[in-house]
């Protein structure tokens, strides 16, 4: 292979004002270049000064269907002249360049419906055979119009130019569009015949054509243009638009070479390698110099003999262009082979997902077997089952070296074995290009220190979800590239201040005996999902300091957050904080996205009218000394949980609740005055705990069958027959006040299979209470139906005024209940 250029002919590519080396030239002999033998020697400053200076202008912005001039310029070095100019299109929908050998040709922007970037390459050669090039960027921004005209390019030898007129959507009624030609550099009467008229679009029609007759006049004149203006005749949708027609006046015949590389690609090479992929000589018919460029010289460079050299990981497109045509191929640069050493025991499955840019990659499992991995994207590995699975035989134990060929981009490992997989994260200490690591398995254990990964510049996702282990470390040990870190309970402790988090982290999920400290203002601005479950964390700061990007915030421990609840970032949909927080503010001032829930421990002092709680809130638990007020029935229909401690003064009627909506649990502490009739409580309320001076009334047998907790303090006046309850879901039935429940159908219809708390206390509303026999029957009935108490000393208390005391007939039942873990108390027993 001989050189067609001297050392002084090496090429630089100018992109948006930056000069990037494109490595041109050839070696000192006919041998190909390689990582150890670069394609060319470095270019010198003197050689750079000899190149023609080329500019393609600044980035341009345009609408579709308009005329744009590509603004190229070229200046030769002293003693030389510019001998050849050639524009070619690099990317985007095809655009006709009528005069590609002019520095500033005019083109018609194509009809585009989406924002699109078009790129054009300007190649220049001087009288000394030296070449240079630049790239022009044209950004097209479509307009949202009711109707548009579409032009194009036409040769003057053609008899007519045809415009298209389109409506953006079919209409339900007839639509009239007027049109008229308008002169540009092309003149009426000498270059085209002026025309005007109207187009009638019947209902449903969207496109019609307008033909304009051309006049073949002066063969020496250059390309010219004229326009078609349209106006929509409609009171509902008045609109106007315009399109350009570019007339190529008797264009010279340009040979259209079907230029082709010997290998059309895509091709894959490792970092540092060279690739020689020449143009097929049989595909070149016209004279002129080929200009080679790389779309991304930071990934791969190319010299002017077409020799590409891989520089860094990534992708690039190599293009060859000349007056007669152009060709390109895609090149992917991958790392050199990488290995991972694991300690394996008998019958261990190892699953590895390998993402490769193109082609295939090979895994050498280290025991004499290999697997081929097909091309897949990183994010598709887990979703498409694209994992290579290998089982080491029972006779194979010890260390194994797993080797990955070209294509390593990410490693995902799931390690599962009957006897468990025990290993230390130190095995990954040399995996510098590891991007994603998942360590999952119910029988496995992961040990080690997070600092193992601190020097990684690629690891961005680390998930550890195993049953055991002591993986620990400080947040500052996470690599700066990390965007996601998840670690399950059962591991060691994650410690350190929030200020040690990687600056670009998006998701942090940590569960266990952690001791994380700091101020919420130290959480990186990129954070969206922050969940530090459990532990003795001590994080402080104000609500307003939480990053605006946050959507989920969970914090266990002994935290002390302050500030106002309405200062939460608007994107937060879950806010759970344990500790001695002192958050105040007004719920009515929240502006969060729909679906937000709160769970805030501490000494909070939040207020608000129930009716003013935004529709975006669907659930809350507020600990502390809160002071909510208003009518309970004004809770939004979307609520699924409403639990508020403090000195609340909520009133209203339970029977006025919206019956539609999700299941709802209510627990309100304070000095509330809520009323209602038992039978009118809607079935969507499945939990009801009310403190205060409430006055619920009606027959207990009217309680709906889905109620799980019915715990009401106050001056309630509930009556009826306990044996007629039709509710087996109840776990807690606690009623205080002036109740008159004094009947027990025998045998009872009630099946209290889930009951763990029964309190009927302080009632003196009715002169008649349970008889001694009814009390005995109730205790015997409960002993027969209830299993072991779920909590120590679960109460069974039936002690009201006017209830008769139980007798010795229920002694065995009481003993049985106490043996099961229940605390039993009734009115004083009658001695036998």
Short mmCIF file of N, CA and C in Angstrom, two decimals, residues 651-782:
data_model
loop_
_atom_site.label_atom_id
_atom_site.label_comp_id
_atom_site.label_asym_id
_atom_site.label_seq_id
_atom_site.Cartn_x
_atom_site.Cartn_y
_atom_site.Cartn_z
N UNK A 651 -64.60 17.03 64.11
CA UNK A 651 -66.01 16.73 64.35
C UNK A 651 -66.59 16.08 63.10
N UNK A 652 -67.93 16.09 63.01
CA UNK A 652 -68.56 15.58 61.80
C UNK A 652 -69.34 14.30 62.02
N UNK A 653 -69.81 13.73 60.92
CA UNK A 653 -70.70 12.57 60.97
C UNK A 653 -70.13 11.46 60.08
N UNK A 654 -69.86 10.29 60.67
CA UNK A 654 -69.31 9.17 59.92
C UNK A 654 -70.25 8.72 58.81
N UNK A 655 -71.53 8.90 59.00
CA UNK A 655 -72.49 8.48 58.00
C UNK A 655 -72.49 9.32 56.75
N UNK A 656 -71.79 10.46 56.77
CA UNK A 656 -71.77 11.34 55.60
C UNK A 656 -70.55 11.12 54.72
N UNK A 657 -69.74 10.10 55.04
CA UNK A 657 -68.57 9.80 54.21
C UNK A 657 -68.98 9.41 52.81
N UNK A 658 -68.11 9.76 51.84
CA UNK A 658 -68.31 9.30 50.46
C UNK A 658 -68.16 7.79 50.45
N UNK A 659 -69.17 7.08 49.98
CA UNK A 659 -69.13 5.62 49.98
C UNK A 659 -68.15 5.06 48.95
N UNK A 660 -67.80 5.86 47.93
CA UNK A 660 -66.87 5.41 46.90
C UNK A 660 -65.44 5.76 47.30
N UNK A 661 -64.52 4.87 46.97
CA UNK A 661 -63.12 5.12 47.27
C UNK A 661 -62.44 3.88 47.79
N UNK A 662 -61.12 3.95 48.02
CA UNK A 662 -60.39 2.79 48.52
C UNK A 662 -60.71 2.52 49.98
N UNK A 663 -60.31 1.32 50.47
CA UNK A 663 -60.45 1.01 51.88
C UNK A 663 -59.72 2.07 52.70
N UNK A 664 -60.33 2.44 53.84
CA UNK A 664 -59.81 3.57 54.63
C UNK A 664 -59.75 3.19 56.09
N UNK A 665 -58.60 3.46 56.71
CA UNK A 665 -58.44 3.32 58.16
C UNK A 665 -58.27 4.71 58.76
N UNK A 666 -59.01 4.97 59.86
CA UNK A 666 -58.99 6.27 60.53
C UNK A 666 -58.58 6.08 61.98
N UNK A 667 -57.61 6.86 62.43
CA UNK A 667 -57.22 6.86 63.84
C UNK A 667 -56.89 8.30 64.22
N UNK A 668 -57.75 8.90 65.05
CA UNK A 668 -57.61 10.31 65.38
C UNK A 668 -57.59 10.48 66.90
N UNK A 669 -56.46 11.00 67.40
CA UNK A 669 -56.34 11.30 68.83
C UNK A 669 -56.69 12.76 69.07
N UNK A 670 -57.08 13.07 70.33
CA UNK A 670 -57.36 14.45 70.65
C UNK A 670 -58.71 14.63 71.32
N UNK A 671 -59.28 15.79 71.10
CA UNK A 671 -60.56 16.14 71.74
C UNK A 671 -61.62 16.21 70.65
N UNK A 672 -61.82 15.10 69.98
CA UNK A 672 -62.71 15.06 68.84
C UNK A 672 -64.17 14.86 69.27
N UNK A 673 -65.09 15.32 68.45
CA UNK A 673 -66.52 15.20 68.73
C UNK A 673 -67.21 14.67 67.48
N UNK A 674 -66.92 13.42 67.16
CA UNK A 674 -67.45 12.79 65.94
C UNK A 674 -68.67 11.96 66.30
N UNK A 675 -69.67 12.03 65.46
CA UNK A 675 -70.90 11.28 65.71
C UNK A 675 -71.17 10.37 64.53
N UNK A 676 -72.28 9.60 64.66
CA UNK A 676 -72.67 8.71 63.57
C UNK A 676 -73.46 7.53 64.09
N UNK A 677 -74.14 6.86 63.19
CA UNK A 677 -74.90 5.66 63.52
C UNK A 677 -74.15 4.46 62.96
N UNK A 678 -74.00 3.42 63.77
CA UNK A 678 -73.17 2.27 63.41
C UNK A 678 -73.53 1.74 62.03
N UNK A 679 -74.81 1.54 61.76
CA UNK A 679 -75.22 0.92 60.51
C UNK A 679 -74.95 1.80 59.30
N UNK A 680 -74.68 3.10 59.50
CA UNK A 680 -74.46 4.01 58.38
C UNK A 680 -72.98 4.25 58.09
N UNK A 681 -72.12 3.61 58.85
CA UNK A 681 -70.68 3.75 58.58
C UNK A 681 -70.40 2.99 57.27
N UNK A 682 -69.85 3.65 56.23
CA UNK A 682 -69.68 2.99 54.92
C UNK A 682 -68.67 1.84 54.98
N UNK A 683 -68.88 0.80 54.18
CA UNK A 683 -67.99 -0.37 54.19
C UNK A 683 -66.54 -0.06 53.84
N UNK A 684 -66.27 1.07 53.18
CA UNK A 684 -64.87 1.37 52.85
C UNK A 684 -64.06 1.73 54.08
N UNK A 685 -64.71 2.13 55.18
CA UNK A 685 -63.99 2.39 56.44
C UNK A 685 -63.81 1.05 57.15
N UNK A 686 -62.58 0.53 57.11
CA UNK A 686 -62.31 -0.79 57.69
C UNK A 686 -61.57 -0.71 59.02
N UNK A 687 -61.16 0.48 59.40
CA UNK A 687 -60.52 0.69 60.69
C UNK A 687 -60.94 2.03 61.26
N UNK A 688 -61.39 2.04 62.54
CA UNK A 688 -61.89 3.29 63.13
C UNK A 688 -61.42 3.36 64.58
N UNK A 689 -60.52 4.30 64.88
CA UNK A 689 -60.02 4.54 66.23
C UNK A 689 -60.20 6.03 66.52
N UNK A 690 -61.08 6.33 67.50
CA UNK A 690 -61.41 7.73 67.78
C UNK A 690 -61.24 8.03 69.27
N UNK A 691 -60.40 9.02 69.58
CA UNK A 691 -60.31 9.56 70.94
C UNK A 691 -61.24 10.77 71.05
N UNK A 692 -61.59 11.10 72.32
CA UNK A 692 -62.33 12.33 72.53
C UNK A 692 -63.72 12.09 73.06
N UNK A 693 -64.59 13.05 72.77
CA UNK A 693 -65.96 13.03 73.26
C UNK A 693 -66.92 12.68 72.13
N UNK A 694 -66.68 11.54 71.52
CA UNK A 694 -67.48 11.12 70.37
C UNK A 694 -68.83 10.55 70.82
N UNK A 695 -69.79 10.59 69.93
CA UNK A 695 -71.14 10.12 70.27
C UNK A 695 -71.68 9.25 69.14
N UNK A 696 -71.11 8.05 69.03
CA UNK A 696 -71.58 7.08 68.04
C UNK A 696 -72.72 6.29 68.67
N UNK A 697 -73.76 6.02 67.90
CA UNK A 697 -74.93 5.34 68.44
C UNK A 697 -75.41 4.27 67.46
N UNK A 698 -76.52 3.60 67.84
CA UNK A 698 -77.09 2.57 66.98
C UNK A 698 -76.78 1.18 67.48
N UNK A 699 -77.34 0.18 66.82
CA UNK A 699 -77.16 -1.20 67.22
C UNK A 699 -75.84 -1.78 66.75
N UNK A 700 -75.13 -2.49 67.65
CA UNK A 700 -73.82 -3.05 67.32
C UNK A 700 -73.92 -4.05 66.19
N UNK A 701 -75.07 -4.72 66.07
CA UNK A 701 -75.23 -5.72 65.01
C UNK A 701 -75.25 -5.08 63.62
N UNK A 702 -75.35 -3.76 63.53
CA UNK A 702 -75.33 -3.07 62.24
C UNK A 702 -73.93 -2.81 61.71
N UNK A 703 -72.89 -3.18 62.47
CA UNK A 703 -71.51 -2.97 62.03
C UNK A 703 -71.24 -3.81 60.78
N UNK A 704 -70.72 -3.19 59.73
CA UNK A 704 -70.55 -3.91 58.47
C UNK A 704 -69.49 -5.00 58.59
N UNK A 705 -69.55 -5.97 57.71
CA UNK A 705 -68.77 -7.20 57.84
C UNK A 705 -67.28 -7.02 57.58
N UNK A 706 -66.84 -5.88 56.99
CA UNK A 706 -65.43 -5.71 56.66
C UNK A 706 -64.65 -4.91 57.69
N UNK A 707 -65.31 -4.45 58.77
CA UNK A 707 -64.61 -3.66 59.78
C UNK A 707 -63.58 -4.53 60.51
N UNK A 708 -62.35 -4.02 60.60
CA UNK A 708 -61.27 -4.76 61.26
C UNK A 708 -61.00 -4.19 62.65
N UNK A 709 -61.00 -2.88 62.79
CA UNK A 709 -60.77 -2.22 64.08
C UNK A 709 -61.92 -1.25 64.33
N UNK A 710 -62.57 -1.42 65.50
CA UNK A 710 -63.65 -0.51 65.90
C UNK A 710 -63.38 -0.14 67.36
N UNK A 711 -62.63 0.96 67.56
CA UNK A 711 -62.12 1.35 68.87
C UNK A 711 -62.50 2.82 69.09
N UNK A 712 -63.55 3.03 69.93
CA UNK A 712 -64.12 4.38 70.04
C UNK A 712 -64.24 4.79 71.51
N UNK A 713 -63.62 5.94 71.83
CA UNK A 713 -63.79 6.56 73.14
C UNK A 713 -64.89 7.61 73.05
N UNK A 714 -65.39 8.02 74.26
CA UNK A 714 -66.33 9.12 74.29
C UNK A 714 -67.61 8.76 74.99
N UNK A 715 -68.64 9.48 74.64
CA UNK A 715 -69.97 9.29 75.23
C UNK A 715 -70.88 8.54 74.27
N UNK A 716 -70.37 7.43 73.76
CA UNK A 716 -71.11 6.65 72.78
C UNK A 716 -72.33 5.99 73.43
N UNK A 717 -73.35 5.77 72.65
CA UNK A 717 -74.58 5.15 73.14
C UNK A 717 -74.98 4.02 72.18
N UNK A 718 -74.09 3.04 72.10
CA UNK A 718 -74.30 1.90 71.21
C UNK A 718 -75.06 0.81 71.97
N UNK A 719 -76.05 0.25 71.33
CA UNK A 719 -76.92 -0.77 71.95
C UNK A 719 -76.86 -2.03 71.10
N UNK A 720 -77.74 -3.00 71.44
CA UNK A 720 -77.93 -4.14 70.55
C UNK A 720 -77.45 -5.46 71.11
N UNK A 721 -77.34 -6.42 70.17
CA UNK A 721 -77.06 -7.83 70.49
C UNK A 721 -75.68 -8.19 69.98
N UNK A 722 -74.77 -8.45 70.88
CA UNK A 722 -73.39 -8.78 70.50
C UNK A 722 -73.35 -10.08 69.71
N UNK A 723 -74.27 -10.98 70.01
CA UNK A 723 -74.27 -12.27 69.33
C UNK A 723 -74.71 -12.20 67.89
N UNK A 724 -75.30 -11.08 67.46
CA UNK A 724 -75.78 -10.94 66.08
C UNK A 724 -74.76 -10.29 65.15
N UNK A 725 -73.55 -9.99 65.65
CA UNK A 725 -72.51 -9.45 64.77
C UNK A 725 -72.25 -10.41 63.61
N UNK A 726 -72.13 -9.87 62.42
CA UNK A 726 -71.84 -10.68 61.23
C UNK A 726 -70.42 -10.39 60.74
N UNK A 727 -69.50 -10.24 61.64
CA UNK A 727 -68.16 -9.77 61.28
C UNK A 727 -67.11 -10.71 61.86
N UNK A 728 -66.44 -11.46 61.00
CA UNK A 728 -65.35 -12.33 61.44
C UNK A 728 -64.00 -11.67 61.24
N UNK A 729 -63.98 -10.47 60.60
CA UNK A 729 -62.71 -9.78 60.35
C UNK A 729 -62.22 -8.99 61.55
N UNK A 730 -63.07 -8.72 62.53
CA UNK A 730 -62.71 -7.86 63.65
C UNK A 730 -61.50 -8.40 64.42
N UNK A 731 -60.53 -7.52 64.61
CA UNK A 731 -59.41 -7.84 65.50
C UNK A 731 -59.50 -7.05 66.80
N UNK A 732 -60.17 -5.90 66.76
CA UNK A 732 -60.26 -5.02 67.92
C UNK A 732 -61.68 -4.45 67.99
N UNK A 733 -62.39 -4.80 69.05
CA UNK A 733 -63.72 -4.24 69.31
C UNK A 733 -63.68 -3.60 70.70
N UNK A 734 -63.50 -2.29 70.72
CA UNK A 734 -63.36 -1.56 71.99
C UNK A 734 -64.32 -0.38 71.97
N UNK A 735 -65.31 -0.42 72.89
CA UNK A 735 -66.33 0.62 72.92
C UNK A 735 -66.45 1.14 74.35
N UNK A 736 -66.25 2.46 74.49
CA UNK A 736 -66.39 3.08 75.81
C UNK A 736 -67.52 4.10 75.73
N UNK A 737 -68.09 4.41 76.90
CA UNK A 737 -69.16 5.39 76.92
C UNK A 737 -70.41 4.84 77.56
N UNK A 738 -71.52 5.50 77.29
CA UNK A 738 -72.80 5.13 77.91
C UNK A 738 -73.53 4.11 77.03
N UNK A 739 -72.90 2.98 76.80
CA UNK A 739 -73.44 2.00 75.89
C UNK A 739 -74.46 1.09 76.57
N UNK A 740 -75.35 0.56 75.76
CA UNK A 740 -76.37 -0.33 76.29
C UNK A 740 -76.40 -1.67 75.58
N UNK A 741 -75.24 -2.21 75.22
CA UNK A 741 -75.18 -3.55 74.62
C UNK A 741 -75.49 -4.55 75.72
N UNK A 742 -76.66 -5.19 75.66
CA UNK A 742 -77.09 -6.02 76.79
C UNK A 742 -77.74 -7.34 76.34
N UNK A 743 -77.45 -7.74 75.09
CA UNK A 743 -78.03 -9.00 74.60
C UNK A 743 -76.93 -9.87 74.00
N UNK A 744 -77.12 -11.18 74.08
CA UNK A 744 -76.20 -12.15 73.51
C UNK A 744 -77.01 -13.34 73.03
N UNK A 745 -77.33 -13.33 71.73
CA UNK A 745 -78.09 -14.44 71.16
C UNK A 745 -77.38 -15.76 71.43
N UNK A 746 -78.15 -16.78 71.80
CA UNK A 746 -77.58 -18.08 72.12
C UNK A 746 -78.18 -19.14 71.18
N UNK A 747 -77.37 -19.78 70.35
CA UNK A 747 -75.92 -19.57 70.26
C UNK A 747 -75.61 -18.32 69.43
N UNK A 748 -74.46 -17.65 69.70
CA UNK A 748 -74.10 -16.45 68.95
C UNK A 748 -73.86 -16.76 67.48
N UNK A 749 -74.24 -15.81 66.61
CA UNK A 749 -73.94 -15.91 65.18
C UNK A 749 -72.54 -15.37 64.85
N UNK A 750 -72.00 -14.64 65.77
CA UNK A 750 -70.70 -14.00 65.57
C UNK A 750 -69.59 -15.05 65.58
N UNK A 751 -68.61 -14.90 64.66
CA UNK A 751 -67.44 -15.78 64.64
C UNK A 751 -66.19 -14.94 64.81
N UNK A 752 -65.74 -14.73 66.09
CA UNK A 752 -64.62 -13.82 66.35
C UNK A 752 -63.26 -14.48 66.15
N UNK A 753 -63.06 -15.15 65.03
CA UNK A 753 -61.86 -15.94 64.83
C UNK A 753 -60.58 -15.10 64.83
N UNK A 754 -60.67 -13.80 64.48
CA UNK A 754 -59.48 -12.95 64.42
C UNK A 754 -59.36 -11.99 65.60
N UNK A 755 -60.28 -12.08 66.56
CA UNK A 755 -60.32 -11.09 67.64
C UNK A 755 -59.12 -11.23 68.57
N UNK A 756 -58.48 -10.11 68.89
CA UNK A 756 -57.40 -10.11 69.88
C UNK A 756 -57.59 -9.02 70.95
N UNK A 757 -58.70 -8.29 70.86
CA UNK A 757 -58.95 -7.23 71.84
C UNK A 757 -60.46 -6.98 71.92
N UNK A 758 -61.04 -7.14 73.10
CA UNK A 758 -62.46 -6.88 73.33
C UNK A 758 -62.60 -6.06 74.60
N UNK A 759 -63.13 -4.85 74.48
CA UNK A 759 -63.35 -3.98 75.64
C UNK A 759 -64.75 -3.40 75.54
N UNK A 760 -65.62 -3.75 76.48
CA UNK A 760 -66.93 -3.12 76.66
C UNK A 760 -66.94 -2.55 78.06
N UNK A 761 -66.83 -1.22 78.17
CA UNK A 761 -66.54 -0.64 79.47
C UNK A 761 -67.38 0.63 79.69
N UNK A 762 -67.67 0.90 80.96
CA UNK A 762 -68.21 2.18 81.43
C UNK A 762 -69.63 2.47 80.97
N UNK A 763 -70.39 1.52 80.54
CA UNK A 763 -71.71 1.81 80.05
C UNK A 763 -72.74 1.89 81.17
N UNK A 764 -73.56 2.93 81.21
CA UNK A 764 -74.66 3.00 82.17
C UNK A 764 -75.91 3.59 81.51
N UNK A 765 -75.97 3.52 80.17
CA UNK A 765 -77.07 4.10 79.43
C UNK A 765 -78.38 3.33 79.66
N UNK A 766 -78.30 2.03 79.72
CA UNK A 766 -79.50 1.22 79.85
C UNK A 766 -79.55 0.58 81.24
N UNK A 767 -80.73 0.56 81.82
CA UNK A 767 -80.86 -0.02 83.16
C UNK A 767 -80.56 -1.51 83.17
N UNK A 768 -80.66 -2.12 82.01
CA UNK A 768 -80.42 -3.55 81.95
C UNK A 768 -79.09 -3.82 81.29
N UNK A 769 -78.27 -4.66 81.88
CA UNK A 769 -77.02 -5.07 81.30
C UNK A 769 -77.02 -6.56 81.01
N UNK A 770 -75.81 -7.13 80.78
CA UNK A 770 -75.70 -8.58 80.62
C UNK A 770 -76.09 -9.25 81.94
N UNK A 771 -76.77 -10.38 81.83
CA UNK A 771 -77.01 -11.20 83.03
C UNK A 771 -75.77 -12.02 83.31
N UNK A 772 -75.69 -12.59 84.50
CA UNK A 772 -74.56 -13.44 84.85
C UNK A 772 -74.43 -14.58 83.86
N UNK A 773 -75.54 -15.14 83.48
CA UNK A 773 -75.50 -16.25 82.52
C UNK A 773 -74.94 -15.79 81.18
N UNK A 774 -75.32 -14.57 80.72
CA UNK A 774 -74.81 -14.06 79.45
C UNK A 774 -73.31 -13.79 79.51
N UNK A 775 -72.84 -13.27 80.65
CA UNK A 775 -71.40 -13.05 80.81
C UNK A 775 -70.67 -14.37 80.76
N UNK A 776 -71.18 -15.38 81.49
CA UNK A 776 -70.55 -16.71 81.47
C UNK A 776 -70.54 -17.27 80.05
N UNK A 777 -71.70 -17.16 79.38
CA UNK A 777 -71.80 -17.70 78.02
C UNK A 777 -70.82 -17.00 77.07
N UNK A 778 -70.66 -15.69 77.22
CA UNK A 778 -69.74 -14.95 76.36
C UNK A 778 -68.31 -15.44 76.57
N UNK A 779 -67.88 -15.61 77.82
CA UNK A 779 -66.52 -16.05 78.10
C UNK A 779 -66.28 -17.48 77.59
N UNK A 780 -67.28 -18.35 77.82
CA UNK A 780 -67.16 -19.73 77.33
C UNK A 780 -67.07 -19.74 75.80
N UNK A 781 -67.92 -18.93 75.17
CA UNK A 781 -67.94 -18.81 73.71
C UNK A 781 -66.59 -18.33 73.18
N UNK A 782 -66.01 -17.31 73.81
CA UNK A 782 -64.71 -16.77 73.36
C UNK A 782 -63.60 -17.79 73.55
#
